[in-house]
Amino acid sequence: TLWSNSCCCFSAQVTQFGYEGLATCCLIISQPELSGGDAMETEVVCGVESRSRSAAMTRSQVEAVVVVGATMPPTSVTTAGPAPTWRRPRYWCDRWWLAVMTLTLLSSTAMATQRFVTEPSNVSATRGSVVVLNCTIANRQGVVQWTQNKVALGADRPLPGYPRYSMIGVETQLGPQESIGEWNLQIMDVRLEDDGEYQCQAGATATSRGIRSRVAIITVVIPPEHPTIDGAPTIPVVLHRLTNVTCRANRGKPAATITWYMDNQRITDRSPRLEEKFVDTVGMVTINASKTDAGRRIECRAINDFMEQPYRTFATIDVQYAPEITMALNLTRTIREYDYVRFQCSGTANPTDVAWKWYRNDVEMEGETTNTLVVHQISRDYDGDTVACVGTNRVGGTRRELTLRVEYGPRIIDIDPVVGADLQHSAQLRCMAEGNPNPHLIWTRKDRGRPTPQTLSTSSVYRIDYVTQAHFGVYVCTASSSGFPDASKEVLLLQNSKPSIHSEKEQYAALGDKGKVECIVHSVPKPDRIVWLKEGKPIDYAASGRFSSEEKDLLYGRTSVLHILKVQKEDFGNYNCNVVNAYGTDNATLILVEKTLPPLPYIIGGAVGGVAVLLIIALACVVYQRYKREDSGSVLGSTTDTESSADKKRKDADSPSTLMDQFRQDYNKKDFYRYSADYDELTYKQQEHTGNNNAYGCLEPCEPIRETTFAGEYIPRAMTPLERYEPMYGTGYSMSSFRGRDFTGFDAGNVKLATDV
């Protein structure tokens, strides 16, 4: 934009008379108005300095009238563009101002002002290289110096204090007032601290102003450090979980570019982070690994703008995952009770360091820390339980579980061994059993007259709607499951009656010792209460401090024991046992008698005699063994006595396998010893009687009952499947009997069974 009465000077490279030089022109603006199609006219005074290729200098001065926007006349300045249209000049500006400008230009040309011929430019350099910043000054008047980041380096060419810096070049005198000189800044062994802004300056003098070149920037280029991958050489990544993998190319200038490759396919870009003059570049890639990625190599490449080839580094992908496990058993069939069962969890994991725990119904099993759980004899308690194993490594844990189905034989879990009933009323026999598979129940009656038991019911409750004398007896509840032995238990159906006391009349205790008086009660139903009296008076247990009572249920009945602490003289005498149930009462007088010890000589003699008997027995055994060895060489051999069948039967009879055996144990204090365990062949006969023949009877008088009796002992018949007993699926139980004719200790008039036993 041109203003009225203003001057605008400019410089331009010109060619004149075969010389190249710099033209300085000033435009004196007289009037910027444009009217019609006229161009604005102005006077231009141009002073030209040029140097020929042979370094000869010429000067010229041209005055011309030019139109703004056109070039100088061809005779003065060589420019590009169309030739101008020249018209006669019109002098509208001030003549005095034109004279001043003309004199100023003439004097400036004569004094040869200092100026830059060449100025420095921006440059990039690698560390350790040599950099030269150019600075050429014509007609230098003042002192030349370089600045680094606006700090002067010095005016001497060697630049003391900067051993790697110097100003190189020469200055040539071209004439009395013309010179040209090179003041180039040379930097050896470029380092990072050389990075910055540089400027060439010529100081001012009395006749010349100071000049400054444009600012030049040296950029020191440094390759980054060799890239590294965090966690290399093996990168742990979690299966199907997003995982970041990081590559670092630090201390590069400019910033390095990080690229990722897997199987030579690029997968992500860089992520730079600045730190001072260096640039630390952090590249990150997110991997969602699968098992197929295990063992593959991932590559990180780092390169900046002044590197021809990138740096490379590699890492191997280690795909880690929680244990993948399965649970297996050592059995291919259904688990059965008492089986040896081994649970084993196995599979794969990375890392392979797996910790194991076992749970049963979500409760940790103590001490089970391997991948195998052994149950040596599994019980029915495991049926329906959940057994689980948990394998855990650094990545996580995996749980596998198995709900068990354990097959086991039937077991009767709830049954009333004795049931009381009233004549002409109903009765119920209840039996509950468990098993897997569910057992079938069968009610039968133990009856000698029938070789094969008759099935009475197949439900858990056997109901008799109208009870008669013929219904009283022993019933058997049998639980059956396919593939397992049956389980059976007996139930006595007895007639309800008043209680009956069956205890020894005289009982003994030693003075100063603990004593007791026992009252055995037969009662169906169970007694409501048992009361003790001493000499007809109730016993005050609290006041005495030495008396206490204890009751224990029997198969059908109850026993009550009166305990005496430190028996005294006054404790001997009569005691009354009174018992009550819903059908009546009974009482008995029991006498506590002082027990006397035998004289001391008798005791010593008995001990000596016992020792002598033991010695005789030992001697007999030695003689027998010697005789047996001597006779072992005989052709016919030797025959030794074996345990008789009767002895075996006696031993078998010692363990209660049926209700009869339990009955003997409950009431065998003195009352039930008169029967033999030796079973002989018996001849059964039919007879009619009204009395008690086998201690299972009715209250007198009884109606005549037609039944099978026998005159002596009997051999039990072969066991049937319904007569087997549990537990552990035994092969059966043995039956026993006792003589009715010789039984005297039990009052048979109180209990009656309408069946043969």
PDB file of C-alpha atoms in Angstrom, residues 444-568:
ATOM      1  CA  THR A 444     -44.154-112.022  56.577  1.00  0.00           C
ATOM      2  CA  ARG A 445     -44.815-114.015  59.720  1.00  0.00           C
ATOM      3  CA  LYS A 446     -42.343-116.385  61.305  1.00  0.00           C
ATOM      4  CA  ASP A 447     -44.302-119.611  61.437  1.00  0.00           C
ATOM      5  CA  ARG A 448     -42.875-123.127  61.714  1.00  0.00           C
ATOM      6  CA  GLY A 449     -45.966-124.620  60.202  1.00  0.00           C
ATOM      7  CA  ARG A 450     -45.213-122.965  56.838  1.00  0.00           C
ATOM      8  CA  PRO A 451     -42.005-123.965  55.027  1.00  0.00           C
ATOM      9  CA  THR A 452     -42.330-120.836  52.848  1.00  0.00           C
ATOM     10  CA  PRO A 453     -43.300-117.591  54.583  1.00  0.00           C
ATOM     11  CA  GLN A 454     -46.537-116.062  53.408  1.00  0.00           C
ATOM     12  CA  THR A 455     -46.434-112.438  52.231  1.00  0.00           C
ATOM     13  CA  LEU A 456     -48.797-110.389  54.335  1.00  0.00           C
ATOM     14  CA  SER A 457     -48.160-106.901  52.964  1.00  0.00           C
ATOM     15  CA  THR A 458     -45.812-104.967  50.648  1.00  0.00           C
ATOM     16  CA  SER A 459     -46.270-101.529  52.198  1.00  0.00           C
ATOM     17  CA  SER A 460     -44.309 -99.913  54.960  1.00  0.00           C
ATOM     18  CA  VAL A 461     -47.226-100.295  57.378  1.00  0.00           C
ATOM     19  CA  TYR A 462     -48.904-103.639  57.957  1.00  0.00           C
ATOM     20  CA  ARG A 463     -52.348-103.127  59.455  1.00  0.00           C
ATOM     21  CA  ILE A 464     -54.419-105.724  61.256  1.00  0.00           C
ATOM     22  CA  ASP A 465     -57.967-104.471  61.469  1.00  0.00           C
ATOM     23  CA  TYR A 466     -59.271-107.018  64.040  1.00  0.00           C
ATOM     24  CA  VAL A 467     -56.741-108.562  66.377  1.00  0.00           C
ATOM     25  CA  THR A 468     -57.344-112.092  67.684  1.00  0.00           C
ATOM     26  CA  GLN A 469     -55.197-114.441  69.723  1.00  0.00           C
ATOM     27  CA  ALA A 470     -53.917-115.953  66.496  1.00  0.00           C
ATOM     28  CA  HIS A 471     -52.344-112.674  65.423  1.00  0.00           C
ATOM     29  CA  PHE A 472     -49.893-112.453  68.321  1.00  0.00           C
ATOM     30  CA  GLY A 473     -46.417-113.585  67.344  1.00  0.00           C
ATOM     31  CA  VAL A 474     -43.242-112.683  65.492  1.00  0.00           C
ATOM     32  CA  TYR A 475     -43.427-110.765  62.222  1.00  0.00           C
ATOM     33  CA  VAL A 476     -40.569-110.059  59.838  1.00  0.00           C
ATOM     34  CA  CYS A 477     -40.102-106.920  57.746  1.00  0.00           C
ATOM     35  CA  THR A 478     -37.806-107.583  54.790  1.00  0.00           C
ATOM     36  CA  ALA A 479     -36.359-104.885  52.508  1.00  0.00           C
ATOM     37  CA  SER A 480     -35.197-106.076  49.068  1.00  0.00           C
ATOM     38  CA  SER A 481     -33.214-104.347  46.310  1.00  0.00           C
ATOM     39  CA  SER A 482     -32.042-105.879  43.074  1.00  0.00           C
ATOM     40  CA  GLY A 483     -28.399-106.862  43.212  1.00  0.00           C
ATOM     41  CA  PHE A 484     -28.072-106.570  46.991  1.00  0.00           C
ATOM     42  CA  PRO A 485     -28.731-108.903  49.941  1.00  0.00           C
ATOM     43  CA  ASP A 486     -31.984-108.404  51.745  1.00  0.00           C
ATOM     44  CA  ALA A 487     -32.264-106.735  55.144  1.00  0.00           C
ATOM     45  CA  SER A 488     -34.707-108.035  57.727  1.00  0.00           C
ATOM     46  CA  LYS A 489     -35.857-107.162  61.203  1.00  0.00           C
ATOM     47  CA  GLU A 490     -38.393-108.780  63.498  1.00  0.00           C
ATOM     48  CA  VAL A 491     -41.377-107.276  65.261  1.00  0.00           C
ATOM     49  CA  LEU A 492     -43.114-108.874  68.245  1.00  0.00           C
ATOM     50  CA  LEU A 493     -46.846-108.359  68.348  1.00  0.00           C
ATOM     51  CA  LEU A 494     -47.847-108.869  71.983  1.00  0.00           C
ATOM     52  CA  GLN A 495     -51.043-108.483  73.888  1.00  0.00           C
ATOM     53  CA  ASN A 496     -51.275-105.466  76.149  1.00  0.00           C
ATOM     54  CA  SER A 497     -51.456-106.418  79.835  1.00  0.00           C
ATOM     55  CA  LYS A 498     -50.586-105.219  83.278  1.00  0.00           C
ATOM     56  CA  PRO A 499     -46.903-105.212  84.298  1.00  0.00           C
ATOM     57  CA  SER A 500     -45.150-108.165  85.919  1.00  0.00           C
ATOM     58  CA  ILE A 501     -42.002-108.062  88.078  1.00  0.00           C
ATOM     59  CA  HIS A 502     -39.371-110.785  87.555  1.00  0.00           C
ATOM     60  CA  SER A 503     -36.424-110.282  89.860  1.00  0.00           C
ATOM     61  CA  GLU A 504     -34.552-112.420  92.349  1.00  0.00           C
ATOM     62  CA  LYS A 505     -36.049-112.249  95.756  1.00  0.00           C
ATOM     63  CA  GLU A 506     -32.732-111.918  97.535  1.00  0.00           C
ATOM     64  CA  GLN A 507     -29.935-109.727  96.293  1.00  0.00           C
ATOM     65  CA  TYR A 508     -26.547-109.164  97.885  1.00  0.00           C
ATOM     66  CA  ALA A 509     -24.191-106.312  98.722  1.00  0.00           C
ATOM     67  CA  ALA A 510     -21.047-106.006 100.843  1.00  0.00           C
ATOM     68  CA  LEU A 511     -20.872-103.637 103.762  1.00  0.00           C
ATOM     69  CA  GLY A 512     -19.040-100.419 102.823  1.00  0.00           C
ATOM     70  CA  ASP A 513     -19.149-101.183  99.092  1.00  0.00           C
ATOM     71  CA  LYS A 514     -21.507 -99.956  96.427  1.00  0.00           C
ATOM     72  CA  GLY A 515     -24.751-101.861  96.368  1.00  0.00           C
ATOM     73  CA  LYS A 516     -27.774-102.146  94.156  1.00  0.00           C
ATOM     74  CA  VAL A 517     -31.251-103.624  94.079  1.00  0.00           C
ATOM     75  CA  GLU A 518     -32.596-104.561  90.620  1.00  0.00           C
ATOM     76  CA  CYS A 519     -36.244-104.733  89.612  1.00  0.00           C
ATOM     77  CA  ILE A 520     -36.953-106.323  86.190  1.00  0.00           C
ATOM     78  CA  VAL A 521     -40.390-105.519  84.809  1.00  0.00           C
ATOM     79  CA  HIS A 522     -42.194-107.183  81.919  1.00  0.00           C
ATOM     80  CA  SER A 523     -44.728-104.731  80.581  1.00  0.00           C
ATOM     81  CA  VAL A 524     -46.542-104.206  77.303  1.00  0.00           C
ATOM     82  CA  PRO A 525     -46.974-101.290  77.009  1.00  0.00           C
ATOM     83  CA  LYS A 526     -43.978 -99.805  78.772  1.00  0.00           C
ATOM     84  CA  PRO A 527     -44.445 -98.920  82.447  1.00  0.00           C
ATOM     85  CA  ASP A 528     -45.624 -95.443  83.231  1.00  0.00           C
ATOM     86  CA  ARG A 529     -43.586 -95.298  86.443  1.00  0.00           C
ATOM     87  CA  ILE A 530     -41.569 -97.452  88.849  1.00  0.00           C
ATOM     88  CA  VAL A 531     -41.459 -96.441  92.542  1.00  0.00           C
ATOM     89  CA  TRP A 532     -39.058 -97.744  95.221  1.00  0.00           C
ATOM     90  CA  LEU A 533     -39.965 -98.040  98.930  1.00  0.00           C
ATOM     91  CA  LYS A 534     -37.720 -98.888 101.898  1.00  0.00           C
ATOM     92  CA  GLU A 535     -39.529-100.771 104.593  1.00  0.00           C
ATOM     93  CA  GLY A 536     -42.798 -99.476 103.139  1.00  0.00           C
ATOM     94  CA  LYS A 537     -41.690 -95.829 103.088  1.00  0.00           C
ATOM     95  CA  PRO A 538     -40.733 -93.720 100.026  1.00  0.00           C
ATOM     96  CA  ILE A 539     -37.008 -93.150  99.671  1.00  0.00           C
ATOM     97  CA  ASP A 540     -35.881 -89.529 100.004  1.00  0.00           C
ATOM     98  CA  TYR A 541     -33.065 -89.476  97.483  1.00  0.00           C
ATOM     99  CA  ALA A 542     -32.019 -85.890  98.127  1.00  0.00           C
ATOM    100  CA  ALA A 543     -31.904 -86.209 101.924  1.00  0.00           C
ATOM    101  CA  SER A 544     -30.090 -89.539 101.962  1.00  0.00           C
ATOM    102  CA  GLY A 545     -27.320 -88.465  99.646  1.00  0.00           C
ATOM    103  CA  ARG A 546     -26.512 -92.127  98.973  1.00  0.00           C
ATOM    104  CA  PHE A 547     -29.548 -93.428  97.063  1.00  0.00           C
ATOM    105  CA  SER A 548     -30.255 -92.996  93.324  1.00  0.00           C
ATOM    106  CA  SER A 549     -32.316 -94.861  90.774  1.00  0.00           C
ATOM    107  CA  GLU A 550     -31.672 -95.686  87.111  1.00  0.00           C
ATOM    108  CA  GLU A 551     -34.058 -97.089  84.518  1.00  0.00           C
ATOM    109  CA  LYS A 552     -33.288 -98.897  81.269  1.00  0.00           C
ATOM    110  CA  ASP A 553     -35.741-100.096  78.619  1.00  0.00           C
ATOM    111  CA  LEU A 554     -35.763-103.762  77.712  1.00  0.00           C
ATOM    112  CA  LEU A 555     -37.167-105.394  74.617  1.00  0.00           C
ATOM    113  CA  TYR A 556     -40.609-105.414  76.171  1.00  0.00           C
ATOM    114  CA  GLY A 557     -40.415-103.984  79.587  1.00  0.00           C
ATOM    115  CA  ARG A 558     -38.054-102.011  81.748  1.00  0.00           C
ATOM    116  CA  THR A 559     -35.502-102.535  84.472  1.00  0.00           C
ATOM    117  CA  SER A 560     -35.057-100.184  87.403  1.00  0.00           C
ATOM    118  CA  VAL A 561     -31.915-100.268  89.535  1.00  0.00           C
ATOM    119  CA  LEU A 562     -31.685 -98.692  92.991  1.00  0.00           C
ATOM    120  CA  HIS A 563     -28.056 -97.689  93.616  1.00  0.00           C
ATOM    121  CA  ILE A 564     -26.649 -97.352  97.153  1.00  0.00           C
ATOM    122  CA  LEU A 565     -23.385 -95.520  97.768  1.00  0.00           C
ATOM    123  CA  LYS A 566     -21.287 -97.071 100.607  1.00  0.00           C
ATOM    124  CA  VAL A 567     -23.737 -99.613 101.965  1.00  0.00           C
ATOM    125  CA  GLN A 568     -24.355 -99.311 105.725  1.00  0.00           C
TER     126      GLN A 568
END
